[in-house]
Coordinates of C-alpha atoms in Angstrom, one line a residue:
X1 CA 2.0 157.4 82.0
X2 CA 0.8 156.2 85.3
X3 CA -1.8 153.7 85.2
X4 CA -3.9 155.1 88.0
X5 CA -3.7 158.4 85.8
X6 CA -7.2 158.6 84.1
X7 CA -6.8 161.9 81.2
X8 CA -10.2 163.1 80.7
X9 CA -10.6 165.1 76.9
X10 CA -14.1 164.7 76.1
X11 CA -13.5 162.5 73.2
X12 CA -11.2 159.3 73.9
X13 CA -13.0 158.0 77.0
X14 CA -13.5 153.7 76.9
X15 CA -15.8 151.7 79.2
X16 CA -12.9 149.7 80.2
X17 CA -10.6 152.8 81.4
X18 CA -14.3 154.3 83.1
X19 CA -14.5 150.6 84.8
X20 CA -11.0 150.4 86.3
X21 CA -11.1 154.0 87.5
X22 CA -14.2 153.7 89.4
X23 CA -13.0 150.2 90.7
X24 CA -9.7 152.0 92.4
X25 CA -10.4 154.4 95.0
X26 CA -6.6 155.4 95.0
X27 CA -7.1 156.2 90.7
X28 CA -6.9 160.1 89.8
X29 CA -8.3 162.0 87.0
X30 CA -6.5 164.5 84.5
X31 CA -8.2 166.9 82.4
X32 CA -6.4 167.4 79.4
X33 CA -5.2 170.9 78.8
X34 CA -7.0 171.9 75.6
X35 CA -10.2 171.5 77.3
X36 CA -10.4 174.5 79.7
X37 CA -10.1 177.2 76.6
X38 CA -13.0 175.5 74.7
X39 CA -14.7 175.3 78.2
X40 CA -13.8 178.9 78.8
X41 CA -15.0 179.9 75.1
X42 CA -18.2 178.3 75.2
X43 CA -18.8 179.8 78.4
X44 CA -17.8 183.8 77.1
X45 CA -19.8 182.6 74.1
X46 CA -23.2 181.4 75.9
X47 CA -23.0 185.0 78.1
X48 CA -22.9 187.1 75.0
X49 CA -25.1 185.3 73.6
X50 CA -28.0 185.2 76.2
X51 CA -28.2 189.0 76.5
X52 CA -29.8 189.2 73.0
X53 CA -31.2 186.2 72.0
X54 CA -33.5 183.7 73.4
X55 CA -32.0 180.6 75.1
X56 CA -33.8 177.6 76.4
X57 CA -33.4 177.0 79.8
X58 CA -30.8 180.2 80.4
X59 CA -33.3 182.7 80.1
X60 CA -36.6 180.6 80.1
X61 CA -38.6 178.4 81.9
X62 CA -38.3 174.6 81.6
X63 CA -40.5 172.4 79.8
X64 CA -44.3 173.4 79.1
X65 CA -43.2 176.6 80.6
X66 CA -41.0 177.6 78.5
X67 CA -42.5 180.6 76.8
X68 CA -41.9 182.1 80.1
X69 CA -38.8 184.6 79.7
X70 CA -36.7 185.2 82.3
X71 CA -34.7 188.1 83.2
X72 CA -31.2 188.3 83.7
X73 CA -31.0 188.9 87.0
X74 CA -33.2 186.1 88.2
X75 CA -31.2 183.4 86.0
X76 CA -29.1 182.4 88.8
X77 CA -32.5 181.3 90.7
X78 CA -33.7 179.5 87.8
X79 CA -30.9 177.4 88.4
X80 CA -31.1 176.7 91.6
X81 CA -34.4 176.0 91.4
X82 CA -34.3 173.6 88.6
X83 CA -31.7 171.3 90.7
X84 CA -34.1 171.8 94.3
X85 CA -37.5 170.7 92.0
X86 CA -36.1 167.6 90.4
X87 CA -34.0 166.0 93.3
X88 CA -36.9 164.3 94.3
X89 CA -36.0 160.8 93.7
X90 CA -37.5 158.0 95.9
X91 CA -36.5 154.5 96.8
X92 CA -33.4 152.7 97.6
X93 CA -29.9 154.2 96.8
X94 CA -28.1 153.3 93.8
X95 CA -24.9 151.6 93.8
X96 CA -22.0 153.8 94.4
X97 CA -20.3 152.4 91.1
X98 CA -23.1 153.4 89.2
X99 CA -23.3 156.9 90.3
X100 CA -19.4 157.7 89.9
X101 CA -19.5 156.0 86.2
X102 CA -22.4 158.8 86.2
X103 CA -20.4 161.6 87.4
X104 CA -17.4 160.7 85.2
X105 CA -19.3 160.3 82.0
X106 CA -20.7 164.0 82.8
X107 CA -17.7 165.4 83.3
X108 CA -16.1 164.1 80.2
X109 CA -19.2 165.1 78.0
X110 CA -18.6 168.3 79.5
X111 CA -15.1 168.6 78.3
X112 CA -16.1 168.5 74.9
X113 CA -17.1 172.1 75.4
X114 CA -20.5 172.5 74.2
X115 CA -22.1 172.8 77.3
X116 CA -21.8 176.0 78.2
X117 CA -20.4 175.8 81.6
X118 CA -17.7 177.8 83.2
X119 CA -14.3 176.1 84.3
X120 CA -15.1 176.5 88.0
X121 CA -17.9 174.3 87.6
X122 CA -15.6 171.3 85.7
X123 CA -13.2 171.6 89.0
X124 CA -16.0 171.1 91.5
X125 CA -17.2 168.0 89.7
X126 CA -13.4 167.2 89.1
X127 CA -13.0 167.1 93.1
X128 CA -16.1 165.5 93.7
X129 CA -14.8 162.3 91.8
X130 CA -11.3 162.2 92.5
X131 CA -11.8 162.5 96.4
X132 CA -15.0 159.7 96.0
X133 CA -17.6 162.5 97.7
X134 CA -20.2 160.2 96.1
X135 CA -24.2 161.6 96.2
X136 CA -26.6 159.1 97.5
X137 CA -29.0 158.9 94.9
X138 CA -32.6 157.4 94.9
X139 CA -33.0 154.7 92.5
X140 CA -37.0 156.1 91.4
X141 CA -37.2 159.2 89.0
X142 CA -35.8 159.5 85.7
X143 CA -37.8 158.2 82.1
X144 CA -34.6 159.2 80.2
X145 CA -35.8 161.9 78.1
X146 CA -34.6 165.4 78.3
X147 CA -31.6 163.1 80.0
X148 CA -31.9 161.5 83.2
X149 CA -33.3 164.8 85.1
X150 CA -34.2 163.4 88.5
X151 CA -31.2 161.1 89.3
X152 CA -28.7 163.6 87.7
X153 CA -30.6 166.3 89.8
X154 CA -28.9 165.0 92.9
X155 CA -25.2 165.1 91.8
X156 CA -26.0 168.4 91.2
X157 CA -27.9 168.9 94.4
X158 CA -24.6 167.5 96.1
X159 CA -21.8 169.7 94.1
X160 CA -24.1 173.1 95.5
X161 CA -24.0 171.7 99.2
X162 CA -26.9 169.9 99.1
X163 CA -28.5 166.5 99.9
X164 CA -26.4 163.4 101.1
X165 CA -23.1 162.1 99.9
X166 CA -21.1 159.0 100.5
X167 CA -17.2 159.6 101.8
X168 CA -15.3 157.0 102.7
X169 CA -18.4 154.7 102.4
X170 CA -20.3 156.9 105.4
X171 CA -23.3 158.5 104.5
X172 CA -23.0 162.5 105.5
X173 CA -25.0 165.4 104.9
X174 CA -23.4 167.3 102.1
X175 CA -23.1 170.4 104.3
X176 CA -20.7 168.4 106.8
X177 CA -19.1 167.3 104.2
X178 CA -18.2 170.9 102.7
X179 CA -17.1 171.6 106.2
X180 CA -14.8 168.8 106.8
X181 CA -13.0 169.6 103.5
X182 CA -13.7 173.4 104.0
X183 CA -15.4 173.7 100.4
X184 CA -16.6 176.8 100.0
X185 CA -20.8 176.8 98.3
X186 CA -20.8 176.9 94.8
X187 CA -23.3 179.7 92.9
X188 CA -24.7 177.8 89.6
X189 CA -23.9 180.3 86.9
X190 CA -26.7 180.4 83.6
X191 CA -27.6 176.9 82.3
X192 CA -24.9 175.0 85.0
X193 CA -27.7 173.3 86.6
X194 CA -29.3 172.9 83.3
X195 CA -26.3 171.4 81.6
X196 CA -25.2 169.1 85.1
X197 CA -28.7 167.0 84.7
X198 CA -29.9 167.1 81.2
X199 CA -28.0 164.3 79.3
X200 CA -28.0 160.5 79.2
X201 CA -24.9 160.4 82.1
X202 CA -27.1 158.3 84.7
X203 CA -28.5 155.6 82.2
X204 CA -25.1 155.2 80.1
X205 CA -22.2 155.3 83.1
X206 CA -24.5 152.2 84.5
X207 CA -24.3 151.1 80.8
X208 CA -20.3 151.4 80.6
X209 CA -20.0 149.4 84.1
X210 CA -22.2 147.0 82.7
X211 CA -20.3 146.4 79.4
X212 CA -17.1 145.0 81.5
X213 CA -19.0 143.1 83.4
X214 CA -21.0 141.5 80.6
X215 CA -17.8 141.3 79.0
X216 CA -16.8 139.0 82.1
X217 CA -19.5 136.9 82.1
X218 CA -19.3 135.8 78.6
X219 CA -16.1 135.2 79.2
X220 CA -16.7 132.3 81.9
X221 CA -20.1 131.4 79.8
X222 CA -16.9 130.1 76.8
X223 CA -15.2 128.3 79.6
X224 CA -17.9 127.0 81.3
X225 CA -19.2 125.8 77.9
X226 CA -16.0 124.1 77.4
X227 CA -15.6 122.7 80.4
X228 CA -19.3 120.9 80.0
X229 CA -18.5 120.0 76.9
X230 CA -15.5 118.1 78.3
X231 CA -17.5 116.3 80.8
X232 CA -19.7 114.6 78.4
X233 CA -17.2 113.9 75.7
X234 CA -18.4 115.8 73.1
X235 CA -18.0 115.7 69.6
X236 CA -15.3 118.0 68.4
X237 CA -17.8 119.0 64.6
X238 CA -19.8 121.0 66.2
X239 CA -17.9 123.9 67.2
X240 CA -15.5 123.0 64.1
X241 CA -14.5 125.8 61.7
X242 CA -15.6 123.9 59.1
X243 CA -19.5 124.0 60.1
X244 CA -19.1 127.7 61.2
X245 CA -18.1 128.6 58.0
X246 CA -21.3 127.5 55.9
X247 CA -23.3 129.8 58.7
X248 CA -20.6 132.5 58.5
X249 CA -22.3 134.7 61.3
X250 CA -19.4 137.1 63.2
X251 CA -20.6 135.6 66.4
X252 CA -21.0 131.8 66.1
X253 CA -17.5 131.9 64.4
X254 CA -15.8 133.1 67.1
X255 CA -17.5 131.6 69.8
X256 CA -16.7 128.0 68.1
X257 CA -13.1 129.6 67.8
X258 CA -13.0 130.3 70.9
X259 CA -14.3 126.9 72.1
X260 CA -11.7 125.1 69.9
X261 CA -8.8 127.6 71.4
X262 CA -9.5 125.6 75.0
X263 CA -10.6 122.8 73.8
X264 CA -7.5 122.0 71.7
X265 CA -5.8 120.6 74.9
X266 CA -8.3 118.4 76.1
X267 CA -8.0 114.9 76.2
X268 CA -11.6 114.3 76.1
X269 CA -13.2 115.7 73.6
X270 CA -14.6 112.9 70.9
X271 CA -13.6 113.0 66.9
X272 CA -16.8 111.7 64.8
X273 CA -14.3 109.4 63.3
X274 CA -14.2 107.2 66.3
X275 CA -17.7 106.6 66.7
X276 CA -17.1 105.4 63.2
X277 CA -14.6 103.0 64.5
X278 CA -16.8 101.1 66.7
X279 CA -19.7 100.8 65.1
X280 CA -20.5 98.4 62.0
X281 CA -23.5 99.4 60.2
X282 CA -25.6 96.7 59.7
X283 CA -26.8 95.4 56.6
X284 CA -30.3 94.7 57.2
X285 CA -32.7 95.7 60.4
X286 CA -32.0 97.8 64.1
X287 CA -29.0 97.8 65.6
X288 CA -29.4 99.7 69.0
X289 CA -25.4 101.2 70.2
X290 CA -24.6 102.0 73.8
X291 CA -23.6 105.6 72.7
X292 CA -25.2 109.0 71.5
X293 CA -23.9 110.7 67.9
X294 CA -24.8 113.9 68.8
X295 CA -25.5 116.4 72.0
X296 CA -28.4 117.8 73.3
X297 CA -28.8 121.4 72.0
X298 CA -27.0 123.0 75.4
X299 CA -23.7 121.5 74.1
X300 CA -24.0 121.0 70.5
X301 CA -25.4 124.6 69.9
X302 CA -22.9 126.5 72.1
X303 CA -21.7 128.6 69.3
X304 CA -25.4 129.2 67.8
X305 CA -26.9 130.1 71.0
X306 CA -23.9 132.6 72.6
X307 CA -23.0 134.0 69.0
X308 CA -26.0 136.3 69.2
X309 CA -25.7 137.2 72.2
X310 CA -21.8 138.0 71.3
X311 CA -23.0 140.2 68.5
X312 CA -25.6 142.0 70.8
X313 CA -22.8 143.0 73.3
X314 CA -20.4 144.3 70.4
X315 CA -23.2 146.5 69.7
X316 CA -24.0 148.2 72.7
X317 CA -20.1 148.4 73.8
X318 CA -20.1 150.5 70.6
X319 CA -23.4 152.8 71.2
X320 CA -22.0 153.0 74.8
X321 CA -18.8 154.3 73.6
X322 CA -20.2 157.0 71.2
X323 CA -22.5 158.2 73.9
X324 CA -20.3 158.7 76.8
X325 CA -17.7 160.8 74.0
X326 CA -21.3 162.8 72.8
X327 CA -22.6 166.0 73.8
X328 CA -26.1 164.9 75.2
X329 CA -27.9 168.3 76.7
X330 CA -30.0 170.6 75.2
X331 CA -29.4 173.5 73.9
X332 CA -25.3 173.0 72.5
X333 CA -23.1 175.9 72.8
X334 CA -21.5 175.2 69.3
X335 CA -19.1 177.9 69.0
X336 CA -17.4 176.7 66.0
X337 CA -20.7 178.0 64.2
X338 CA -21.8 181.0 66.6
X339 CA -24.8 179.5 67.2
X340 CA -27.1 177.8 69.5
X341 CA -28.3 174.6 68.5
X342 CA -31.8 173.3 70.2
X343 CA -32.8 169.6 70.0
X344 CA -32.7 166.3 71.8
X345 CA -29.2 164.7 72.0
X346 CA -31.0 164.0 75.3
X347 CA -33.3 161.2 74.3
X348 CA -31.6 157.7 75.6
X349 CA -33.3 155.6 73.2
X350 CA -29.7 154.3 71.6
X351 CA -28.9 153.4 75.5
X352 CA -32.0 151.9 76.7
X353 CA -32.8 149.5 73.4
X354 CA -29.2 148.4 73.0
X355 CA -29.6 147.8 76.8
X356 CA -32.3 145.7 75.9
X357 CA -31.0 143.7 73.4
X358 CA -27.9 143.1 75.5
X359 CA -30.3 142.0 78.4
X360 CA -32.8 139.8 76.2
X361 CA -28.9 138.2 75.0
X362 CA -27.8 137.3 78.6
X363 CA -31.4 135.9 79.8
X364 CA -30.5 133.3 77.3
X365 CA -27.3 133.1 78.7
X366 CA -28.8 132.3 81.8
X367 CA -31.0 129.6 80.7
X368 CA -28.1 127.9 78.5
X369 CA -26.2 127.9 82.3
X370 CA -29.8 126.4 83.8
X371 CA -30.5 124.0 81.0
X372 CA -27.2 122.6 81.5
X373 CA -27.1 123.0 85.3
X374 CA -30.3 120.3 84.9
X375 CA -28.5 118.1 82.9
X376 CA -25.9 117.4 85.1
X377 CA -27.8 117.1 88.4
X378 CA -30.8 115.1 86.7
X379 CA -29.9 111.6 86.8
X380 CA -32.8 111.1 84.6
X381 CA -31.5 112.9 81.8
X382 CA -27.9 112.1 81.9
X383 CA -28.3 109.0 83.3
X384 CA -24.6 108.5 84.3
X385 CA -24.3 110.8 87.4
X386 CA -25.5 110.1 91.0
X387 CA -28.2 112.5 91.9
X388 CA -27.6 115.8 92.1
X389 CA -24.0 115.1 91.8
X390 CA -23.9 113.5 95.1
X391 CA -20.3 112.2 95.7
X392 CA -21.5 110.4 99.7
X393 CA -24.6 108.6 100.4
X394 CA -27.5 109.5 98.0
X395 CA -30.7 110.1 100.0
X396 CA -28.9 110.3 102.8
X397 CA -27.0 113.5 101.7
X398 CA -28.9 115.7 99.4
X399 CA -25.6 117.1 97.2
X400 CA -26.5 120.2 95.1
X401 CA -30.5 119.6 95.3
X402 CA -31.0 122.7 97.0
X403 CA -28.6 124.7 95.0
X404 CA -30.4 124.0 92.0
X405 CA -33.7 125.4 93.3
X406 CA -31.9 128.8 93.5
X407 CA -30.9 128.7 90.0
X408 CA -34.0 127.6 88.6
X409 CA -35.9 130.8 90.6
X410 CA -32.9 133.1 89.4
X411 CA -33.6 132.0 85.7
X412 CA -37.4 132.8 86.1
X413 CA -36.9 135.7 87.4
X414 CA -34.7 137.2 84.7
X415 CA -37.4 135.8 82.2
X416 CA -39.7 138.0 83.9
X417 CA -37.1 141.4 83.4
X418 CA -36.2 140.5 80.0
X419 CA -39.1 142.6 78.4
X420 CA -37.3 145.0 76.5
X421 CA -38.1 148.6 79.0
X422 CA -37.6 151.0 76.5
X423 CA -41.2 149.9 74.8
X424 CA -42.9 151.4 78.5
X425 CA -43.4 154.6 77.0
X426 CA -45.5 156.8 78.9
X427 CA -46.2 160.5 78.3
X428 CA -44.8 162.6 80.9
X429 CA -44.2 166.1 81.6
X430 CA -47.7 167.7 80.8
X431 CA -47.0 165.8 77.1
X432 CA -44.3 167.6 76.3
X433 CA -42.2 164.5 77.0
X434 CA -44.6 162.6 74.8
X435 CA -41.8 159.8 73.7
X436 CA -40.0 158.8 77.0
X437 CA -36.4 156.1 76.6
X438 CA -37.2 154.6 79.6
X439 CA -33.0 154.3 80.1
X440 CA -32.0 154.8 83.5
X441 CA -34.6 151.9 84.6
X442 CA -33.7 150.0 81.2
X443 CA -30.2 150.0 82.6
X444 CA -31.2 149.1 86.2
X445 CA -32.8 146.4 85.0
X446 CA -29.9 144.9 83.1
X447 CA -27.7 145.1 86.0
X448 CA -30.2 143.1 87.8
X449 CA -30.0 140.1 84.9
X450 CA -26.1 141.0 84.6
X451 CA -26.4 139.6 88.8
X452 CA -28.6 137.2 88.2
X453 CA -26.2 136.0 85.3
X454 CA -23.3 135.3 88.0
X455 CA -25.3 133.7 89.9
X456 CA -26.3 131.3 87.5
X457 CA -22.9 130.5 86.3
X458 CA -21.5 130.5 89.7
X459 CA -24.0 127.4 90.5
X460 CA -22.9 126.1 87.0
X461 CA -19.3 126.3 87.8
X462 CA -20.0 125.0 91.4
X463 CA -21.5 121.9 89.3
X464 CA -18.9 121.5 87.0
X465 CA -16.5 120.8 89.0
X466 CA -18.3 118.3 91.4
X467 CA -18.6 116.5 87.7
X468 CA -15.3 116.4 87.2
X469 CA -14.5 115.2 91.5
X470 CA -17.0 112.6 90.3
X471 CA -15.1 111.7 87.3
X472 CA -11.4 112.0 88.2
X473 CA -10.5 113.3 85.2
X474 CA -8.9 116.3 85.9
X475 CA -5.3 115.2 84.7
X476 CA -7.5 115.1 81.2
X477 CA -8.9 118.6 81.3
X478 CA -7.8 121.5 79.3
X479 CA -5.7 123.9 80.7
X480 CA -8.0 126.9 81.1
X481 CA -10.6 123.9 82.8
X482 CA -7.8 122.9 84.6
X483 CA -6.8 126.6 85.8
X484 CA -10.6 127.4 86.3
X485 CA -10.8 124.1 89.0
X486 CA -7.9 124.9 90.8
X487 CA -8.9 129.0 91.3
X488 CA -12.2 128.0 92.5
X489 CA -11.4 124.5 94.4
X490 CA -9.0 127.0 96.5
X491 CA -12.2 128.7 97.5
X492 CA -15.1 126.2 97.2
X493 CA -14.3 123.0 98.0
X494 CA -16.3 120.1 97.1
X495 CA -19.1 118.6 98.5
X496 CA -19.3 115.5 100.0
X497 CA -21.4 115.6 103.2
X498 CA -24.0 117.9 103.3
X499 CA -22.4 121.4 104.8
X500 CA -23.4 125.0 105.3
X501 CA -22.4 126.4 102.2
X502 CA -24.0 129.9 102.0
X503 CA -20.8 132.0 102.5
X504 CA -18.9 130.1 100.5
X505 CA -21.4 130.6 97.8
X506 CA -21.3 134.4 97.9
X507 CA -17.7 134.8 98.3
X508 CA -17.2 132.5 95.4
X509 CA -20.1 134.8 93.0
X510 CA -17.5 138.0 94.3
X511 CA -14.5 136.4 93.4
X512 CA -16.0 135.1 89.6
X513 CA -16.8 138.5 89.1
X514 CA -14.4 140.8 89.7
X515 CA -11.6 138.8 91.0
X516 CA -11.5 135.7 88.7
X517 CA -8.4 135.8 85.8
X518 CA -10.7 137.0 82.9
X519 CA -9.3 135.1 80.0
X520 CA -10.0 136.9 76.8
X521 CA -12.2 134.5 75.4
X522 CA -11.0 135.0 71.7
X523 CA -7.3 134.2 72.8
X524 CA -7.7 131.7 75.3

């Protein structure tokens, strides 16, 4: 099978395959065969059936109004309608990545075939994402109840010939767009429009981008641990299997696995026994030694401190990957049982509190990376380094001093975002959305720590290897510490007299996170 061949079936979709695809412009969607008769079913299905029975949304208002009937031949409006009313969204545009994750987790939910939309309407969104027409979407608007109504509103705004759309990373209104590519205006049929922007799609195709990338950054967190924990010599106990098994948490015990995988090359990490070697206890009274016995809790708690977080991430990579293979609008066009089923697969609150947990997980992250950042540049508390690893003339040349001002602000600015989202709650929709996920935002928010994590780890990196330029021991490093200098040395090279760094510094953050070899960090 080709690799830039993505098969869409509604059930088998992963964040990592959703990830590459939107990643590679030149990568092509497939809809799997079997989808287009349950598509076409559920669609014969939902007609018959909303000509003699009452069907939210199809042939009634939305919301509080929806003791309002409608007749039949006014359901086509209602559509319309619906998309014009809630594409109101206002603020900055969301990242293109985030909106095509959006547009491809619709159109797989879709394919599962309980949505009540006719095969016409799978192929426009089908086009939409293979030829990257992308709709610029405000980043203000949905609570993530009843789905994420306002953002999704403009994806459907765009597919009818509406709004504004990226192509070929120009902004375009939609119309000249349809013109270009001589796409003919597409008529929503009863409950499209319903079915396009009532689901979790917005909040959860963010969530699914943000998974790899996560993913990623703990990743480097394992080798930059290592890599610190080289610098100062640690001893090898405490990320020994031995003291992970009497605290047998999943996450601490392969973290320290992990850890131990790298570190098992390194030709400077300490055993206890040969602290043992040079010290003679003495029989009576002090005896002050010229060497610690045990870390400060940045290093010696590595596998306590990311195993959590480790265990947070499995868990939202698992609600993530239920929810973009789930059927998330309201009503469901379960043909299977001949009947319509209304309710509130909707609701994002599985998104938007995992999301939170994940988030709360890698603002610890963050200030692991700082804490340790501190350590290395404050000649105070290692007291073995030059200031602010200064390899030329300290107070002269200022070294990393400023560098380390941008990640302390960084870090207190993801404290201030880690409070989890999904507890503001406020009643919307004349009450009727009472309960409200908070997702789409939830998610926003995390992409914003996700950001600030590379950041902090990019300065981390930055100072890990000065440590080791200040050292000379390279030749002693671990492989993977030895691969991770030499990939980044090629881009960032180190500091000696105080230089313009700024470029360098943003083109090193890109290339950590998306270009950097991502070493899985169980099998490193």
């Amino acid at each position: 099978m080709d690799p830039k061949i993505l098969i869409l079936d509604g059930d088998n979709l992963t964040t990592k395959n959703l990830y590459t695809y939107v990643m590679n412009p030149n990568a092509r969607l497939k809809i799997h065969r079997e989808c287009f008769a349950k598509i076409n079913n559920s669609r014969l299905f939902l007609e018959k059936e909303m000509r003699r029975k009452i069907i939210y949304g199809v042939n009634t208002g939305f919301g509080p109004m929806s003791s309002r009937i409608i007749g039949v031949t006014e359901s086509r409006e209602l559509q319309k309608n619906l998309i014009i009313s809630h594409a109101v969204g206002m603020g900055k545009p969301l990242d293109q990545e985030f909106i095509l994750a959006a547009m491809l987790v619709r159109l797989n939910t879709i394919l599962k075939g309980y949505s009540g939309v006719s095969c016409e309407l799978v192929e426009r969104l089908k086009f939409f994402i293979d030829n990257r027409i992308v709709p610029v979407i405000p980043e203000h608007g949905a609570v993530g109840t009843s789905g994420d109504l306002v953002h999704l509103a403009h994806i459907a705004l765009a597919l009818i010939g509406g709004g504004e759309v990226w192509y070929k990373n120009k902004n375009y209104p939609t119309e000249n767009i349809f013109k270009k590519l001589k796409i003919a205006n597409y008529d929503l049929k009863p409950k499209e429009g319903l079915s396009l922007i009532n689901g979790t799609a917005m909040m959860v195709g963010i969530a699914a981008v943000l998974c790899v990338k996560a993913e990623r950054l703990f990743s480097l967190a394992i080798r930059t641990s290592a890599l610190a924990l080289e610098l100062v010599n640690a001893f090898e106990d405490s990320f020994s299997e031995e003291l992970q098994k009497v605290r047998p948490h999943q996450g601490q015990i392969e973290v320290a696995r992990a850890l131990r995988n790298i570190l098992n090359t390194s030709k400077l990490i300490n055993k206890r026994a040969s602290l043992e070697k040079i010290v003679n206890i003495p029989s009576s009274g002090i005896k002050n030694i010229n060497k610690g016995i045990q870390e400060i809790y940045s290093f010696r708690c590595v596998p306590q401190i990311l195993g959590p977080i480790l265990d947070s991430l499995r868990k939202t990579q698992k609600d993530v990957a239920t929810e973009i293979n789930s059927a998330t609008d309201n009503p469901i066009v379960d043909v299977r049982h001949k009947t319509i089923l209304h309710g509130g697969n909707f609701h994002g609150d599985y998104i938007a509190s995992s999301l939170d947990q994940l988030k709360i997980g890698l603002v610890k992250l963050i200030l692991l990376s700082e804490r340790r950042i501190n350590f290395f540049l404050n000649q105070n508390v290692n007291r073995q380094f030059p200031p602010f690893m200064n390899l030329d003339r300290p107070g002269l040349t200022l070294g990393l001093q400023g560098l380390q001002f941008v990640a302390t602000s960084t870090a207190a600015q993801s404290q201030s975002l880690a409070y989890p989202h999904s507890l503001h709650s406020i009643s919307t929709n004349a009450d009727n959305q009472d309960v409200v996920s908070m997702g789409s935002d939830a998610a926003l928010f995390t992409a914003k720590v996700v950001d600030n994590a590379f950041i902090l780890l990019t300065i981390e990196t930055i100072t890990l290897l000065q440590t080791v330029d200040f050292l000379k021991t390279y030749s002693k490093l671990s492989r993977s510490s030895q691969k991770l200098y030499t990939d980044l040395r090629k881009l960032f090279p180190k500091i000696v007299e105080d230089r313009v760094i700024t470029d360098k510094l943003h083109k090193t953050k890109n290339f950590i996170e998306y270009s950097l070899d991502s070493e899985n960090f169980s099998k490193v």
